[in-house]
PDB file of C-alpha atoms in Angstrom:
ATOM      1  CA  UNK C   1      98.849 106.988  84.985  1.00 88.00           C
ATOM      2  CA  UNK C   2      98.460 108.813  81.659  1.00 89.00           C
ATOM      3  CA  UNK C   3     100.433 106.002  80.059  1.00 92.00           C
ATOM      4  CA  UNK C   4      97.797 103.434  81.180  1.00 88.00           C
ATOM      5  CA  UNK C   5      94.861 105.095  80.609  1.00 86.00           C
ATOM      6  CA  UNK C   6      96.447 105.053  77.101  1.00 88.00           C
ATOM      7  CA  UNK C   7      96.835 101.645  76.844  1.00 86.00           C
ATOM      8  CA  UNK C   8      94.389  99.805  79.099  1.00 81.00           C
ATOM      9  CA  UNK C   9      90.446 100.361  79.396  1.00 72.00           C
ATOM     10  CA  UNK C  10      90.141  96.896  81.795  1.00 74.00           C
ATOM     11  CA  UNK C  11      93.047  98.009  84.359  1.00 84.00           C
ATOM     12  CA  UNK C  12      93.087 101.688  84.265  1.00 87.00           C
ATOM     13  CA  UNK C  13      90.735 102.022  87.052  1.00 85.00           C
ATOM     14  CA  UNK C  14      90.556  99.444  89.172  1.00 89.00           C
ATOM     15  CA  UNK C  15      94.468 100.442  89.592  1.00 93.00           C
ATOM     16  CA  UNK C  16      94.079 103.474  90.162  1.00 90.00           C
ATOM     17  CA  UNK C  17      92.125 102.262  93.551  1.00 89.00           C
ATOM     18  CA  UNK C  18      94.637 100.882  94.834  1.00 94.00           C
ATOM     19  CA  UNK C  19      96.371 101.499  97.915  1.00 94.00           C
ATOM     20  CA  UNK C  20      99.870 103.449  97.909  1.00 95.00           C
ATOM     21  CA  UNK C  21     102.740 100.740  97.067  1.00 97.00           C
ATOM     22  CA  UNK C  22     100.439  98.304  95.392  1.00 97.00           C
ATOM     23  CA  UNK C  23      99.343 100.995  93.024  1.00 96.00           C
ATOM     24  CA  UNK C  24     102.829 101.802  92.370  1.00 97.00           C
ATOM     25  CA  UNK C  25     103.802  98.187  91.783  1.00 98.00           C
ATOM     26  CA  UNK C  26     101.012  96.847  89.515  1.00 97.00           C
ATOM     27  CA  UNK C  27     101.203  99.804  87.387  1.00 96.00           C
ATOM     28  CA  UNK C  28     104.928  99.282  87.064  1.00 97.00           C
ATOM     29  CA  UNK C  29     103.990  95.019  86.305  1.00 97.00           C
ATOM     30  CA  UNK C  30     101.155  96.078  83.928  1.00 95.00           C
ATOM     31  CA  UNK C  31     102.973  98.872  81.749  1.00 96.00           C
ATOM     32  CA  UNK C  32     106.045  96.587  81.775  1.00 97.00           C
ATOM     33  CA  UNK C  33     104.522  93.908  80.410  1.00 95.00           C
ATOM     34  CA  UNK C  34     102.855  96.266  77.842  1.00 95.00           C
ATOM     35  CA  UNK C  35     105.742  97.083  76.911  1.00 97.00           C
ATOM     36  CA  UNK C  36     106.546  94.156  75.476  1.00 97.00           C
ATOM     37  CA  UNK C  37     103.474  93.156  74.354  1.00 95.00           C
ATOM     38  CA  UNK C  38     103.471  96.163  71.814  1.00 96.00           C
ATOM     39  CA  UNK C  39     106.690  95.050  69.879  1.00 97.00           C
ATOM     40  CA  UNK C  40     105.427  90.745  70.111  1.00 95.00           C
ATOM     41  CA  UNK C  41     102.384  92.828  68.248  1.00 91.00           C
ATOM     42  CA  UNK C  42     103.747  95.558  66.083  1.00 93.00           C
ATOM     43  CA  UNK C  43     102.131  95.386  62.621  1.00 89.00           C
ATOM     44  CA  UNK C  44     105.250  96.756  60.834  1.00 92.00           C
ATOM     45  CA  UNK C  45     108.335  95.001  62.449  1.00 95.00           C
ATOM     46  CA  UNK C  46     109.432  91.718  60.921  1.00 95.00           C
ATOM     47  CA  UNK C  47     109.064  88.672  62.931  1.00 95.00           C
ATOM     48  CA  UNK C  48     112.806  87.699  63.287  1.00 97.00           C
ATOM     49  CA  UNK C  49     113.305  90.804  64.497  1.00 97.00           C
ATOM     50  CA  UNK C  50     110.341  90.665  67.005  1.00 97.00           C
ATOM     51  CA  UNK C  51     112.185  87.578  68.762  1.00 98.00           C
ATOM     52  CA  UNK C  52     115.753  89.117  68.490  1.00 98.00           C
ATOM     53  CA  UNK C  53     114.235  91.985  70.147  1.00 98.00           C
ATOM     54  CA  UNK C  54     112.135  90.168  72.661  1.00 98.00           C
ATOM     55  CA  UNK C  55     115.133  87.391  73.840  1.00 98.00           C
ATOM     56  CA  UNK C  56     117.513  90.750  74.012  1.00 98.00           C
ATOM     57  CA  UNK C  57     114.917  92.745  76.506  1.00 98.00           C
ATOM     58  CA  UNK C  58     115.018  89.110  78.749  1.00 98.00           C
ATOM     59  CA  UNK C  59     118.627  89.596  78.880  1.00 98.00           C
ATOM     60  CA  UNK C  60     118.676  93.044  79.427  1.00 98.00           C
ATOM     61  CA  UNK C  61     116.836  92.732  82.322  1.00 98.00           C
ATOM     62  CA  UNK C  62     118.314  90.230  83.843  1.00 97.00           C
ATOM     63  CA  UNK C  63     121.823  92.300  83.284  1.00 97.00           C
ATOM     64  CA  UNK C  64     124.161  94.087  85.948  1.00 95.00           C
ATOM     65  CA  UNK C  65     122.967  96.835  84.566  1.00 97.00           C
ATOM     66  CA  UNK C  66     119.503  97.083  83.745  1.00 97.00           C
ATOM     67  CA  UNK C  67     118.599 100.269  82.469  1.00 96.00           C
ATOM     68  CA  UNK C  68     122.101 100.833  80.340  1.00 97.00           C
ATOM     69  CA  UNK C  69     121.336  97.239  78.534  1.00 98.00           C
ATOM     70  CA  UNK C  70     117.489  98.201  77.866  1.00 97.00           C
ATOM     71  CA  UNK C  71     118.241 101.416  76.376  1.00 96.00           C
ATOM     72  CA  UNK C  72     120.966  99.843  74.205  1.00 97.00           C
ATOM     73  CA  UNK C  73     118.748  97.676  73.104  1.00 97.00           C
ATOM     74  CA  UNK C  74     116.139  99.843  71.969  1.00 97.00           C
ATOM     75  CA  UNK C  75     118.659 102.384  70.494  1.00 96.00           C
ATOM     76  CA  UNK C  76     119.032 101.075  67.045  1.00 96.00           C
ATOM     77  CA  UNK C  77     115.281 100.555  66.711  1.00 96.00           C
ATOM     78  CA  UNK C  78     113.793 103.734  68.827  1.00 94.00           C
ATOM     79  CA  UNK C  79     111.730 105.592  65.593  1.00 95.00           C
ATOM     80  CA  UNK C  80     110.091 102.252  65.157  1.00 95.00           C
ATOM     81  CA  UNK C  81     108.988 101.393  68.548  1.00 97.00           C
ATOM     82  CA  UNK C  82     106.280 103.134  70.554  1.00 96.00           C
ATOM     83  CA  UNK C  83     106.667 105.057  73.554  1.00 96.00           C
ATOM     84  CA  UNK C  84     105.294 102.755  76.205  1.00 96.00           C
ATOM     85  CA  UNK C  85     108.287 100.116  74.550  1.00 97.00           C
ATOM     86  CA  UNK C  86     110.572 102.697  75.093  1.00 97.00           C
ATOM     87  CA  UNK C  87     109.941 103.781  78.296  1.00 97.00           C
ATOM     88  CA  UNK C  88     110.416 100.603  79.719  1.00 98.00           C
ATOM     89  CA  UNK C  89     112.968 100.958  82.318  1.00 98.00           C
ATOM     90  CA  UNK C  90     110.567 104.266  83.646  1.00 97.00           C
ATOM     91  CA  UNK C  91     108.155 101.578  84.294  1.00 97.00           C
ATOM     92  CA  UNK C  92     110.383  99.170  86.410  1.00 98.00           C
ATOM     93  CA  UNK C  93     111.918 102.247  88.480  1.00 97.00           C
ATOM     94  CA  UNK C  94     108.470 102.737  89.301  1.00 97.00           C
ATOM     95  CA  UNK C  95     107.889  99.741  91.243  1.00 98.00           C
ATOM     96  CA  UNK C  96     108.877 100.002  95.152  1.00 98.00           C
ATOM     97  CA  UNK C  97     112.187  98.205  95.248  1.00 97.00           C
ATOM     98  CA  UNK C  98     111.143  95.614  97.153  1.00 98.00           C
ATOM     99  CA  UNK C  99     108.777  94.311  94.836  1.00 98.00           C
ATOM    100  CA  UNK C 100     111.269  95.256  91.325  1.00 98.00           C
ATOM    101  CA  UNK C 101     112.643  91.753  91.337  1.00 97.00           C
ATOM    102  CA  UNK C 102     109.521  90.116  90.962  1.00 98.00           C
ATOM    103  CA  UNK C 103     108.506  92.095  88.223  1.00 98.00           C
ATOM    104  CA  UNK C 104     111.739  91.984  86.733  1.00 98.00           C
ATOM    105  CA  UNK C 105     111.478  88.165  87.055  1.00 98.00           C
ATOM    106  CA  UNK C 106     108.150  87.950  85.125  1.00 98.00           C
ATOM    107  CA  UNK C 107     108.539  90.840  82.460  1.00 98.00           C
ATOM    108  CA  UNK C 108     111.728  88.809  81.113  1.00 98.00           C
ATOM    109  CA  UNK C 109     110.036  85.377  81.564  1.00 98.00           C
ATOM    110  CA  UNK C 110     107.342  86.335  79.658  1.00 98.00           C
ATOM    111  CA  UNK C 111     109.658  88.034  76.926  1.00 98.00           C
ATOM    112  CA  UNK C 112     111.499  84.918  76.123  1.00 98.00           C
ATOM    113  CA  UNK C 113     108.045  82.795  76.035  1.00 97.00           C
ATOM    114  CA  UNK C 114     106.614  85.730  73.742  1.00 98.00           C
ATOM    115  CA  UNK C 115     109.960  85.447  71.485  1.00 98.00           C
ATOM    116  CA  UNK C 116     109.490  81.815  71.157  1.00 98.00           C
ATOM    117  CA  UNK C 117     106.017  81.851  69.873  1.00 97.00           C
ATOM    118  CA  UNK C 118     106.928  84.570  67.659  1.00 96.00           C
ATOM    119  CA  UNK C 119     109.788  81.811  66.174  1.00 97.00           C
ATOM    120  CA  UNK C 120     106.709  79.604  65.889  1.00 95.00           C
ATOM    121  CA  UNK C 121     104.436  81.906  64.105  1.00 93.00           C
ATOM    122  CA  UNK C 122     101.718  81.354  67.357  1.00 94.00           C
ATOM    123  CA  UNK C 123     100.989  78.202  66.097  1.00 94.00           C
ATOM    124  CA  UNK C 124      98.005  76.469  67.670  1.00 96.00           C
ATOM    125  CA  UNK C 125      97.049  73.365  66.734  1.00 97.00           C
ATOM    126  CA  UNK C 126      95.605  72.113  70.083  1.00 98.00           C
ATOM    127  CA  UNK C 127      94.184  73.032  73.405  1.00 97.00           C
ATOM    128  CA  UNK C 128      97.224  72.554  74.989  1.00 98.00           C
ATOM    129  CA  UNK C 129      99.106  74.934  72.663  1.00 97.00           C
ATOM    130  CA  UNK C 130      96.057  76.913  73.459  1.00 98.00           C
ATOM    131  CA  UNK C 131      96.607  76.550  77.364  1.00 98.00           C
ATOM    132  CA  UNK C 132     100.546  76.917  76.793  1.00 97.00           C
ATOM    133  CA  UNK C 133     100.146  80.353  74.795  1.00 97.00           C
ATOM    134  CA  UNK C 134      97.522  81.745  76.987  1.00 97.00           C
ATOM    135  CA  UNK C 135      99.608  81.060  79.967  1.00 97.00           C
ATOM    136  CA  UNK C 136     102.934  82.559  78.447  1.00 97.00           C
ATOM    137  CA  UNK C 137     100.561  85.880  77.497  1.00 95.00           C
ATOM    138  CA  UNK C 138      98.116  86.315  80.464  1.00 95.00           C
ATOM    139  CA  UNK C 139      98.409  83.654  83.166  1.00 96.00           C
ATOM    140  CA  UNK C 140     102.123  83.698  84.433  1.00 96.00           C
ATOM    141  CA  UNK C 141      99.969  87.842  85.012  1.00 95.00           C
ATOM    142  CA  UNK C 142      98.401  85.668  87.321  1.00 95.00           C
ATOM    143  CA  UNK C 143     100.996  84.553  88.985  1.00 96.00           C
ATOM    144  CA  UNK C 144     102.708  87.607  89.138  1.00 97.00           C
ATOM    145  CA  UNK C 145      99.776  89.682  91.210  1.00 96.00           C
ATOM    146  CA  UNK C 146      99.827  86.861  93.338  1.00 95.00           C
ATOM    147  CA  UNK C 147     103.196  87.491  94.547  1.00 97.00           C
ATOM    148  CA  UNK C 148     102.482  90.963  94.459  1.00 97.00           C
ATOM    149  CA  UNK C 149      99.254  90.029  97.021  1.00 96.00           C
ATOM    150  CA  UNK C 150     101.678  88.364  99.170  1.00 96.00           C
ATOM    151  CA  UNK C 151     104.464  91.168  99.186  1.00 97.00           C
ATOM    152  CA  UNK C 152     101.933  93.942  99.687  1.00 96.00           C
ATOM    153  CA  UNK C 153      99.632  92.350 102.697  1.00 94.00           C
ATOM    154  CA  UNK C 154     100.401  88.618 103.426  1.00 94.00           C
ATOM    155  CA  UNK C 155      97.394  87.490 101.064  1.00 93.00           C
ATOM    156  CA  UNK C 156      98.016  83.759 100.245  1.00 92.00           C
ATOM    157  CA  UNK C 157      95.987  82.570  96.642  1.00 93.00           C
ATOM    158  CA  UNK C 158      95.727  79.672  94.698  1.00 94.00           C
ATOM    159  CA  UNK C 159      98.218  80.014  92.247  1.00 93.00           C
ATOM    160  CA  UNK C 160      96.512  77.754  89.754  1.00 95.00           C
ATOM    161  CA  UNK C 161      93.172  79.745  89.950  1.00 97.00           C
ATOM    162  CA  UNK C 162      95.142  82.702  89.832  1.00 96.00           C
ATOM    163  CA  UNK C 163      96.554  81.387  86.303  1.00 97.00           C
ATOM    164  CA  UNK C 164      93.450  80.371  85.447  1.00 97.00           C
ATOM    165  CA  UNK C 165      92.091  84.315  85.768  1.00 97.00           C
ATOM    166  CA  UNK C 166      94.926  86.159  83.471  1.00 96.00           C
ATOM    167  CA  UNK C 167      93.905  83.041  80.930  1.00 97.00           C
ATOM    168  CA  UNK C 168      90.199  83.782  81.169  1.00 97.00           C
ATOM    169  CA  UNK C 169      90.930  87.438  80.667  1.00 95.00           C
ATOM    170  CA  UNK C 170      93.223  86.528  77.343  1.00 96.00           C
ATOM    171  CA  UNK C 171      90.371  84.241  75.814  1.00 97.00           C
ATOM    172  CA  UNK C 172      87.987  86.959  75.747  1.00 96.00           C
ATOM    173  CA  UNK C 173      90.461  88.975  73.637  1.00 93.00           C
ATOM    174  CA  UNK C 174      91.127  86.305  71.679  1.00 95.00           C
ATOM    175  CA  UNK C 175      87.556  85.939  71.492  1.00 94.00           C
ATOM    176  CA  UNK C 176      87.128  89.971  71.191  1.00 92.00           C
ATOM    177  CA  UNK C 177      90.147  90.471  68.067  1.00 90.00           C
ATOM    178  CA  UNK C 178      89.759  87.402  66.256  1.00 89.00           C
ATOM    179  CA  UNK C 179      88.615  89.223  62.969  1.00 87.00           C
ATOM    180  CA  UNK C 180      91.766  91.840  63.575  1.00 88.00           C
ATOM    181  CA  UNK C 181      93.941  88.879  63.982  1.00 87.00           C
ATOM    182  CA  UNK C 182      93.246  86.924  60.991  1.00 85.00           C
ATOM    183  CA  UNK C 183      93.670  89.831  59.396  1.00 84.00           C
ATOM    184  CA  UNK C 184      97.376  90.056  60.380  1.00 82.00           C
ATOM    185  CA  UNK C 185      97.435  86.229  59.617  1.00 84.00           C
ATOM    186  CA  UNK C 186      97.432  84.526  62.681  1.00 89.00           C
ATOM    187  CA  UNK C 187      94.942  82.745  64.209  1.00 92.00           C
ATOM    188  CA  UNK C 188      94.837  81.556  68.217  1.00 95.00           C
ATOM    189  CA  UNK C 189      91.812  78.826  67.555  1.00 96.00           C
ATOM    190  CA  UNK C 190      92.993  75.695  67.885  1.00 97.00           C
ATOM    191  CA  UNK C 191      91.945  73.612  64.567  1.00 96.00           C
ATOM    192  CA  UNK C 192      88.355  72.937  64.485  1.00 96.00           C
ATOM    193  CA  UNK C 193      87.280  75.083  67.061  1.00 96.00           C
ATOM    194  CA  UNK C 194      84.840  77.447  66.087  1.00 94.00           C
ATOM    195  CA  UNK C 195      83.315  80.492  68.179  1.00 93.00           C
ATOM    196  CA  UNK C 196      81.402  78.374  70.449  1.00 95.00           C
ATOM    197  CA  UNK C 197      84.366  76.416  71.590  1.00 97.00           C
ATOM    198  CA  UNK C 198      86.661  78.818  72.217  1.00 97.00           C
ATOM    199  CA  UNK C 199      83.302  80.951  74.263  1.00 97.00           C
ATOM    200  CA  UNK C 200      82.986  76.996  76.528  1.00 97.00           C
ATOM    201  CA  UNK C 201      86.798  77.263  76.974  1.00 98.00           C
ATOM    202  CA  UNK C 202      86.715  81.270  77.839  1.00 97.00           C
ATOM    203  CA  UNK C 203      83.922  80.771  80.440  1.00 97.00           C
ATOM    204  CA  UNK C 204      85.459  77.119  82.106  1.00 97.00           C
ATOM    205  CA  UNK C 205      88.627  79.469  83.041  1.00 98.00           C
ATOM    206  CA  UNK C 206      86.286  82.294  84.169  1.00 98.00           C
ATOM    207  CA  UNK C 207      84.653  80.075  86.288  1.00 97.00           C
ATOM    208  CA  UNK C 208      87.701  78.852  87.844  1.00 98.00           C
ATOM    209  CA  UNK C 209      88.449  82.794  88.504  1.00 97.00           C
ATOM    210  CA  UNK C 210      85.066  83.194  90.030  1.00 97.00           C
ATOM    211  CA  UNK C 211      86.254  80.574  92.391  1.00 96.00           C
ATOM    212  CA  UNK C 212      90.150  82.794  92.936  1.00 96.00           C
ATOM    213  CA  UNK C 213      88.066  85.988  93.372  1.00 93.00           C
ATOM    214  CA  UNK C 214      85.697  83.852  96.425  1.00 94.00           C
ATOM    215  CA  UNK C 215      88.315  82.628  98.474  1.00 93.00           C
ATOM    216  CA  UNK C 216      89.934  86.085  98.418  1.00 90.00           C
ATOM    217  CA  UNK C 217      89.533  88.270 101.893  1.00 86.00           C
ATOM    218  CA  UNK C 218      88.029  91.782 101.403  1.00 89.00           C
ATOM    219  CA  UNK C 219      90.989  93.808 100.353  1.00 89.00           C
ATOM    220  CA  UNK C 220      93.023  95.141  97.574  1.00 91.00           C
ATOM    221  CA  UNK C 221      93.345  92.178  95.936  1.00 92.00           C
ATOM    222  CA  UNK C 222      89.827  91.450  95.881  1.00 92.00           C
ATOM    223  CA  UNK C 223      88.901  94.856  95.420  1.00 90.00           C
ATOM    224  CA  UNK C 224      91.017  95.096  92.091  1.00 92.00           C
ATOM    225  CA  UNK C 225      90.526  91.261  90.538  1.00 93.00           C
ATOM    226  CA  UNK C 226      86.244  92.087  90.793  1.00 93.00           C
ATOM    227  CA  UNK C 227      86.110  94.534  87.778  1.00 91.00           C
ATOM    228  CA  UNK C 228      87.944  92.546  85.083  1.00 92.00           C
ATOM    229  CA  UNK C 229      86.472  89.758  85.529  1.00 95.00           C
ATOM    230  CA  UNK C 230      82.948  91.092  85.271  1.00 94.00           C
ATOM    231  CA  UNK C 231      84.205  92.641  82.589  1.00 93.00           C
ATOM    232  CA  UNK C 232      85.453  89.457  81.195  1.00 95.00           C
ATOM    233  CA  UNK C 233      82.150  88.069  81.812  1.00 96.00           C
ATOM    234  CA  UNK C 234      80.257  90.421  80.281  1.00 95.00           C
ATOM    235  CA  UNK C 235      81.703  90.726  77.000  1.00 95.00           C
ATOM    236  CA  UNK C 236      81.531  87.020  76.795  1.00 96.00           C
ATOM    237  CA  UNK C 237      78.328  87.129  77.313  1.00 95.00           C
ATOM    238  CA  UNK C 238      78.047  89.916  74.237  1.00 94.00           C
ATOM    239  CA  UNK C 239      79.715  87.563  72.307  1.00 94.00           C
ATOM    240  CA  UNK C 240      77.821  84.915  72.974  1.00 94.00           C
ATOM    241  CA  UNK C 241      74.511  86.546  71.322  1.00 93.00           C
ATOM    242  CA  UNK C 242      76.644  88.272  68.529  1.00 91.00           C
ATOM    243  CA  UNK C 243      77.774  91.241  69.791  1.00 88.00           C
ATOM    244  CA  UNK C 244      81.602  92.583  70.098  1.00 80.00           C
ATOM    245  CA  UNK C 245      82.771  94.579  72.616  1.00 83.00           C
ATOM    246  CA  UNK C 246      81.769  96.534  75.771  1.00 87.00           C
ATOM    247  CA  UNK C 247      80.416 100.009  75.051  1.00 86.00           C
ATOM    248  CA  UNK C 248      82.261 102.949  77.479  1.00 83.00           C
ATOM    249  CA  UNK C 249      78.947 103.076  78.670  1.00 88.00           C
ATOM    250  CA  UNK C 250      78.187  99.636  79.470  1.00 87.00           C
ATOM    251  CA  UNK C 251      81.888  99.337  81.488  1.00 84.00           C
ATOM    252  CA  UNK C 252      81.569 102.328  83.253  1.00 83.00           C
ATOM    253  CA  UNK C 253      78.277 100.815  84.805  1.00 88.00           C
ATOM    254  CA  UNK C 254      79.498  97.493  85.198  1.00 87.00           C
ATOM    255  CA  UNK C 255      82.287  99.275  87.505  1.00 83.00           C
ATOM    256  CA  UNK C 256      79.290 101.834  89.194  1.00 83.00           C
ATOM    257  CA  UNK C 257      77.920  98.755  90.286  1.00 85.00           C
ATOM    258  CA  UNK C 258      80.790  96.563  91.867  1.00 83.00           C
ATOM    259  CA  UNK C 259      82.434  99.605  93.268  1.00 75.00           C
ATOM    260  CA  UNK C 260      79.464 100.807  94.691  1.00 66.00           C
TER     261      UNK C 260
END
């Protein structure tokens, strides 16, 4: 729990709701996929070694052995790497074995899509390169609580509105870091979109995660996919008049509010 509050503002709490199990598992999904988030990010690493890094952890975790092939992975590169990297297999242990597989599954899926558009240098020319990287990055997250809905309770979602929610959630940080990442030379707009089109294509797959949330039961699920997407929503509409992002103010009473 330290570990996320570290790392995530938007999911720290609405996790730490959770019931027993689910709490355990989408902590274990979230810090995974953190995990190799950091290194498809790191500011120092050089991108060939990114993807060698990133296609290795996919094959690591798909190995006999898990844990003995992530940690010999990481071994050569441990000063450079940050802890939440390198605590990886604490994250998957943490899961409920019944629900490791699936994030297993996912974490190394989305590994091998993050190594190839590191090979690519996140080129994104158009809004399907747009949809493709925002799916590989946020929306296969989507996909993943689903399943973890369905192991947990029985809750049945729309899978595609469910996509469309983790890639509503990654346009607003696109949206949010775009200075910071053309600073580091990359840049997630596809070519002549401008602030207003990426804020029309942010809110059209916010919308479309208004629609997930609705057709939820009350529950967990529910409960937990409320606050980022009024998050979401909010700093869009910040953005929208010229602003940046949330105060800790303004989400703490954002969260007041919808928790009640």
């Amino acid at each position: 729990m330290s570990m996320l509050q570290k790392t995530s503002r938007t999911f720290y709490i609405p996790i730490t709701r959770l019931t027993p199990g689910l709490k355990e598992a989408v902590s274990s999904a979230y810090l995974c996929m953190r995990a190799i988030d950091e290194i498809e990010d790191h500011e120092e690493l050089a991108d060939a070694l990114k993807a060698k890094l990133l296609y290795e952890i996919q094959d690591a975790l798909l190995a006999p052995n898990m844990a003995e092939a992530v940690e010999h992975t990481f071994a050569p590169y441990a000063h450079q790497l940050p802890e939440v990297s390198l605590r990886l297999v604490e994250w998957v242990q943490l899961c409920p074995e019944t629900a490791r597989d699936t994030v297993i599954r996912y974490t190394a899926k989305m590994s091998k899509e993050m190594a190839e558009w590191v090979e690519v240098q996140w080129q994104i020319r158009t809004e399907a390169d747009l949809d493709r990287y925002t799916y590989s990055v946020a929306g296969m997250v989507g996909e993943l609580l689903s399943e973890l809905w369905l192991w947990n309770d029985g809750t049945v979602t729309d899978r595609e509105k469910a996509v469309a929610f983790g890639r509503g959630l990654q346009a607003v940080n696109i949206l949010r870091n775009q200075s910071e990442d053309q600073q580091r030379g990359v840049n997630f707009f596809p070519e002549g979109w401008d602030s207003k089109d990426m804020i029309k294509y942010t809110k059209r797959n916010l919308k479309v995660a208004d629609a997930y949330i609705a057709e939820l039961n009350k529950g967990p699920a529910r409960d937990f996919c409320k606050i980022p997407l009024q998050l979401a929503h909010a700093t869009t509409k910040l953005i929208a008049a010229g602003g940046s992002k949330l105060t800790r103010d303004a989400v703490l009473k954002i969260v007041n509010k919808i928790s009640g």
